[in-house]
CSV table of C-alpha atoms in Angstrom, one decimal:
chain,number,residue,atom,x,y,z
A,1,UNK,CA,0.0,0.0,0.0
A,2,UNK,CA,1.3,3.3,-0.8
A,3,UNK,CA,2.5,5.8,1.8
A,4,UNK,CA,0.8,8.5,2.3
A,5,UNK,CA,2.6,11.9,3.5
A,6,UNK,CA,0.5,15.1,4.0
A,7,UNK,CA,1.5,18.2,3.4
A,8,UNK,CA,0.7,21.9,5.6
A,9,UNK,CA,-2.7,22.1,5.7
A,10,UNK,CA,-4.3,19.0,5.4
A,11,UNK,CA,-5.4,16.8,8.2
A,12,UNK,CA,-7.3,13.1,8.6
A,13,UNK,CA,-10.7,12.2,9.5
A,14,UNK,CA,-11.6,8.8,10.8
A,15,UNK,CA,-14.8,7.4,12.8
A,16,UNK,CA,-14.6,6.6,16.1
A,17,UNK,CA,-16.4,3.4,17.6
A,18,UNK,CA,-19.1,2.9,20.0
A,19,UNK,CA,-16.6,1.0,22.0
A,20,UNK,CA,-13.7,3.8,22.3
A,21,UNK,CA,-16.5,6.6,23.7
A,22,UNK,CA,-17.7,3.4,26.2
A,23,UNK,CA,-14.2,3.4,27.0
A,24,UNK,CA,-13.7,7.2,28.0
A,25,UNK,CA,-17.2,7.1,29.5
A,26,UNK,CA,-16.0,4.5,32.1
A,27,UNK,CA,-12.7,6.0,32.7
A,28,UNK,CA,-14.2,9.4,33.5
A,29,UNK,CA,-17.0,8.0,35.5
A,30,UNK,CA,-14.9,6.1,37.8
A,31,UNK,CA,-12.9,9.4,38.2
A,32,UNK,CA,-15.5,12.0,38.6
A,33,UNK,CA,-17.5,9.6,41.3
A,34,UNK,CA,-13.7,8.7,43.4
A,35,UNK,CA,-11.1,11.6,42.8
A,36,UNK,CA,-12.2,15.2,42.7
A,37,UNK,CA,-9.6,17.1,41.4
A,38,UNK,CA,-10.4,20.6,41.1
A,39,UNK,CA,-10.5,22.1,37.5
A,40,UNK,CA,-9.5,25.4,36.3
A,41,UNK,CA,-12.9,26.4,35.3
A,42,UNK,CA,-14.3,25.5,38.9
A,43,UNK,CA,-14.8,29.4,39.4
A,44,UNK,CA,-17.1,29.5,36.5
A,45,UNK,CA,-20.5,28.5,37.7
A,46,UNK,CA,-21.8,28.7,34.3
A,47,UNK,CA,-18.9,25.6,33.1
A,48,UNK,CA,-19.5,23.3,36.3
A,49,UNK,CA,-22.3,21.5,34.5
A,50,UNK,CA,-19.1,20.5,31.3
A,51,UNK,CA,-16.6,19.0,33.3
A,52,UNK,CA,-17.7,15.5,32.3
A,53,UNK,CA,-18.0,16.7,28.7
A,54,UNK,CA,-14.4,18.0,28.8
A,55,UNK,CA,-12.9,15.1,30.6
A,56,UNK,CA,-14.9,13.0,28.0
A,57,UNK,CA,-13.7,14.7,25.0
A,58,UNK,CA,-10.2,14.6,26.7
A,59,UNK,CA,-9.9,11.2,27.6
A,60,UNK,CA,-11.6,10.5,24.0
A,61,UNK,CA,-9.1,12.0,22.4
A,62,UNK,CA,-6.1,10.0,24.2
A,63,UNK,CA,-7.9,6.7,23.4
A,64,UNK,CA,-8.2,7.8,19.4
A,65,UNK,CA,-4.4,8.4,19.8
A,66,UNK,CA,-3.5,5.5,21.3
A,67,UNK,CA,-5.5,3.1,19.0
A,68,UNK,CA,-4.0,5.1,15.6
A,69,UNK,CA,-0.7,4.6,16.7
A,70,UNK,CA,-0.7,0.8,18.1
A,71,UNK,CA,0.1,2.2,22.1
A,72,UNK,CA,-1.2,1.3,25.2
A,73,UNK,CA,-4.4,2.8,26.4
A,74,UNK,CA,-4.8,5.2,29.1
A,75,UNK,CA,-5.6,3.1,32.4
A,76,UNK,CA,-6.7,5.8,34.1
A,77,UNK,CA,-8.6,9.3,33.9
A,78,UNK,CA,-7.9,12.6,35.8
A,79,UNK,CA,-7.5,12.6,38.9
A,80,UNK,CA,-7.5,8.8,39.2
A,81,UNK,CA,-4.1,9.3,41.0
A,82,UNK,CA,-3.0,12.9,41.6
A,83,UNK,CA,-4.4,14.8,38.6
A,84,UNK,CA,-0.7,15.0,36.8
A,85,UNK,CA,1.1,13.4,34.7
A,86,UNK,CA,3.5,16.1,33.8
A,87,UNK,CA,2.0,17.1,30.3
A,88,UNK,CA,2.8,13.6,29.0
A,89,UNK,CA,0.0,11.4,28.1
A,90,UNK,CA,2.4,9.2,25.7
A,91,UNK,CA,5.9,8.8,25.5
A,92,UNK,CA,7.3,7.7,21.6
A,93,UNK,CA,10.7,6.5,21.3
A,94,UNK,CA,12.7,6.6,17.8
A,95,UNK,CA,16.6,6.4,17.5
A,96,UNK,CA,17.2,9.8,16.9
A,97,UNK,CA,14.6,11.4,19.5
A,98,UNK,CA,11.9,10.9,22.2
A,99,UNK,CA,8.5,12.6,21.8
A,100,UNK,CA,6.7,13.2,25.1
A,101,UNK,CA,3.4,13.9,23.9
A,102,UNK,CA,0.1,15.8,25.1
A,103,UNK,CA,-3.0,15.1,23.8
A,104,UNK,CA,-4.7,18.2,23.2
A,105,UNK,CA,-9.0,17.7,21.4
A,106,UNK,CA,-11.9,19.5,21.7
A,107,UNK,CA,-15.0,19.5,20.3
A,108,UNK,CA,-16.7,21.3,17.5
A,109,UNK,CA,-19.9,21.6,15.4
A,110,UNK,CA,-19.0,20.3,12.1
A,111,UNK,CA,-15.5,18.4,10.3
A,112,UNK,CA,-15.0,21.9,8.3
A,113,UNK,CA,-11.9,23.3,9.7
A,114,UNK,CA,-10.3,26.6,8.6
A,115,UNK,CA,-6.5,27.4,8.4
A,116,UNK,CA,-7.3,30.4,10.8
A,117,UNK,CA,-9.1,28.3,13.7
A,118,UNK,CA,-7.2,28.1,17.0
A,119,UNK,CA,-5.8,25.8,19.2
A,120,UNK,CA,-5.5,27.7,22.9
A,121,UNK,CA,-3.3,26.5,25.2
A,122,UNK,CA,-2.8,28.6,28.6
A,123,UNK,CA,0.6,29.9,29.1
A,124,UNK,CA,0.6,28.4,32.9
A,125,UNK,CA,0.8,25.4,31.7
A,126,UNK,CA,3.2,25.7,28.7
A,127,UNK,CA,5.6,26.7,31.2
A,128,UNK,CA,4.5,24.5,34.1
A,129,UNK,CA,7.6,23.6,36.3
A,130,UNK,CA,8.5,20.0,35.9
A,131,UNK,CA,6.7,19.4,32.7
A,132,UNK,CA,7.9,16.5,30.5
A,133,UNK,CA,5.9,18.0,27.1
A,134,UNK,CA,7.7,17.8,23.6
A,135,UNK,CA,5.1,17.9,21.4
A,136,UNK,CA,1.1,18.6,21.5
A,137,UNK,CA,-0.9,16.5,19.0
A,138,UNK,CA,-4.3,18.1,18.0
A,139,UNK,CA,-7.4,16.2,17.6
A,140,UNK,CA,-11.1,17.5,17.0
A,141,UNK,CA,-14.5,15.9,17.4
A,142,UNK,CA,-17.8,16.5,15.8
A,143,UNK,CA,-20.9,14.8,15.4
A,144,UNK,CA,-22.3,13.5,12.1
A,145,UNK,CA,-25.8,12.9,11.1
A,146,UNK,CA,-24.8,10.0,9.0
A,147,UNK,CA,-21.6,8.8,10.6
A,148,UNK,CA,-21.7,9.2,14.3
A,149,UNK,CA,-18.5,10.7,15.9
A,150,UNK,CA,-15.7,11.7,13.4
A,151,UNK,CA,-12.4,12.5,14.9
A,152,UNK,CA,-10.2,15.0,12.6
A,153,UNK,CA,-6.9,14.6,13.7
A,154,UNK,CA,-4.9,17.5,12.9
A,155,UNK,CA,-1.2,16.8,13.7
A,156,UNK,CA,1.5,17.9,15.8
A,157,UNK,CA,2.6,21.7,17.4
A,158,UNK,CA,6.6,21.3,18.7
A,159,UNK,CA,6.2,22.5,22.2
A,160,UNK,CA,9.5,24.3,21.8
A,161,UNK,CA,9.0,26.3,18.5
A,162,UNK,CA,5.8,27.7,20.0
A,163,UNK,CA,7.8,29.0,23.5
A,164,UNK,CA,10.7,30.5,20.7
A,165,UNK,CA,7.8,32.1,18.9
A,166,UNK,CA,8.4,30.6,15.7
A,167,UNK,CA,4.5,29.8,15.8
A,168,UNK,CA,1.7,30.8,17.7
A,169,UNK,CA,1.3,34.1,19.8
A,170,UNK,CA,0.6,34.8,22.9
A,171,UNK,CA,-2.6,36.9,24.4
A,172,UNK,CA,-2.1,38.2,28.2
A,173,UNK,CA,-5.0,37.8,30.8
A,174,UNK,CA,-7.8,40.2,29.9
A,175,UNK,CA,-6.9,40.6,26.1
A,176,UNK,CA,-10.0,41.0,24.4
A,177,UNK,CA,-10.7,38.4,21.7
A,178,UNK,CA,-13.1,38.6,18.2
A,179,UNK,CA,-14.4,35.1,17.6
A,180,UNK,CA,-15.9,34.5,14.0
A,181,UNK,CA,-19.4,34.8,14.3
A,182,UNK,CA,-18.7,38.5,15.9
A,183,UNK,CA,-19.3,38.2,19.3
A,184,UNK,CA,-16.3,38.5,22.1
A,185,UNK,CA,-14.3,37.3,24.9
A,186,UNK,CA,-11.7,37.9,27.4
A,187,UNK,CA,-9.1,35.4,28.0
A,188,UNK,CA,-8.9,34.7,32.2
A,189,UNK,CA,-5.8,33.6,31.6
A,190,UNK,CA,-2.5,34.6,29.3
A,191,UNK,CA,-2.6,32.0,26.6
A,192,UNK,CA,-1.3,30.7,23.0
A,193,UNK,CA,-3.1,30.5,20.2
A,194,UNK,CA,-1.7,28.5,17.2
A,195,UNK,CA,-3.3,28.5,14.1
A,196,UNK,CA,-4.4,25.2,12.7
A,197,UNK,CA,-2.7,26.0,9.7
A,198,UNK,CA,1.2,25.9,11.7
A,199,UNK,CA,0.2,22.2,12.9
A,200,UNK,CA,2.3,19.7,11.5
A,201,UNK,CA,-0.4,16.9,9.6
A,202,UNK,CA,-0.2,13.6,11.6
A,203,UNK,CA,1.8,10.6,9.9
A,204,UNK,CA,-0.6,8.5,8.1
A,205,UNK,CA,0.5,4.6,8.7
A,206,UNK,CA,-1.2,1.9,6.7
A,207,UNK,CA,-2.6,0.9,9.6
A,208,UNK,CA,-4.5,4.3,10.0
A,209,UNK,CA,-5.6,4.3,6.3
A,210,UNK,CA,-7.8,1.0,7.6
A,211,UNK,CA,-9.9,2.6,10.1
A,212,UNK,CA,-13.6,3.1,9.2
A,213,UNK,CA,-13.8,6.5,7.9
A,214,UNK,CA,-10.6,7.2,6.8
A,215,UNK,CA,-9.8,10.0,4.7
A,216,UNK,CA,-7.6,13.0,3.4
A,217,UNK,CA,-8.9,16.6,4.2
A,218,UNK,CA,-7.6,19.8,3.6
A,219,UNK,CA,-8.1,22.8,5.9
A,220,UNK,CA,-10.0,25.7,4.1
C-alpha cells in the first residue's frame, strides 16, 4: 500500500467506535465519582455543569491516539491518582529522539476546519515547572448525522518552537478576543493561540488508512 505523506494544511478524519467513547465514558466516570480534582474552570458556575464533557472529550481523544498509533491505552482518567502526569500522556521512542506527547481535542460543530481556527493552550501550563511536554498532538471531534463521531486529527505543534515564537502568539490575561461569528471574549488567563494552519499533519501509517472513515482533508 502506498505511503501517504501530508503536506501543511491538510489533516485526517476517521470514525470513532461505540466501543472507544464506552471506553472514555467509564474511565471518566470512575474518576469523577472517586477523585475530585479541582479544574480550572471551577470558578465559573456557568462551566461546572461540562466538566464531564471536557474530561470525556479529553480522555476521548487519548484513546483515538493511542488506537491510531498501536500504544497502550490510558488506564486511568484525571484525577484517578493525583491529577498530573507532567504534560505527557504518551511517551514515543525513535533512534534519533523521544517525543513526550500531550494530547490536546476538543470538540466542534462540524469536520470543516479553517486554516485560521485556533488551538489555545494557557501559558501556565506551557511553562509549568517540571513538565515533560515535547510535542502537543491536536485532535477535534464532531458529530455526524450519517456517521456518528468523526475524529479530525490534525497533527503535531513542537512545544519548543511555540515558546521560541516561531509559531503561535501569545494573548495576556484580559486581552479582548473577536471570535468569528462576531461576538467576544476575554481570556482569564495569558494563553497561546496557534493557528491550525502551523500544525504539523499527523503521519498517516497503513494501519491508519484502515480505520472506518478514513480519509484526506484539507483545511479551508
Amino acid at each position: 500500500m502506498e505511503q501517504i505523506v501530508l503536506t501543511t494544511g491538510t489533516f485526517i478524519q476517521i470514525s470513532v467506535s461505540d466501543e472507544q467513547k464506552l471506553f472514555a465514558r467509564q474511565l471518566v466516570d470512575y474518576s469523577i465519582q472517586h477523585h475530585h480534582i479541582s479544574n480550572i474552570w471551577d470558578r465559573n458556575e456557568d462551566r461546572l455543569a461540562q466538566t464531564r464533557m471536557m474530561r470525556f472529550t479529553g480522555k476521548l481523544g487519548e484513546i483515538v491516539f493511542a488506537d491510531c498509533y498501536h500504544l497502550p491505552r490510558p488506564a486511568r482518567s484525571f484525577g484517578a491518582t493525583d491529577g498530573q502526569d507532567w504534560g505527557q500522556d504518551f511517551l514515543i521512542r525513535s533512534d534519533t529522539e523521544d517525543f513526550a506527547v500531550d494530547i490536546k481535542s476538543m470538540k466542534r460543530r462540524n469536520g470543516i476546519l479553517a486554516g485560521d481556527y485556533v488551538l489555545n493552550i494557557p501559558s501556565s501550563q506551557l511553562h509549568k515547572p517540571g513538565s515533560k511536554t515535547s510535542h502537543y498532538f491536536c485532535i477535534s471531534f464532531h458529530q455526524s448525522e450519517t456517521d456518528g463521531t468523526i475524529a479530525s486529527l490534525l497533527g503535531f505543534i513542537d512545544k519548543q518552537a511555540l515558546e521560541n515564537g516561531e509559531i503561535g502568539k501569545l494573548f495576556y490575561s484580559g486581552t479582548k478576543r473577536i471570535r468569528t461569528d462576531g461576538s467576544t471574549f476575554s481570556f482569564s488567563e495569558s494563553t497561546y493561540e496557534v493557528l491550525f494552519s502551523d500544525i504539523a499533519p499527523p503521519v498517516v501509517t497503513n494501519s491508519i488508512r484502515r480505520i472506518k472513515g478514513f480519509r484526506v482533508c484539507e483545511l479551508k
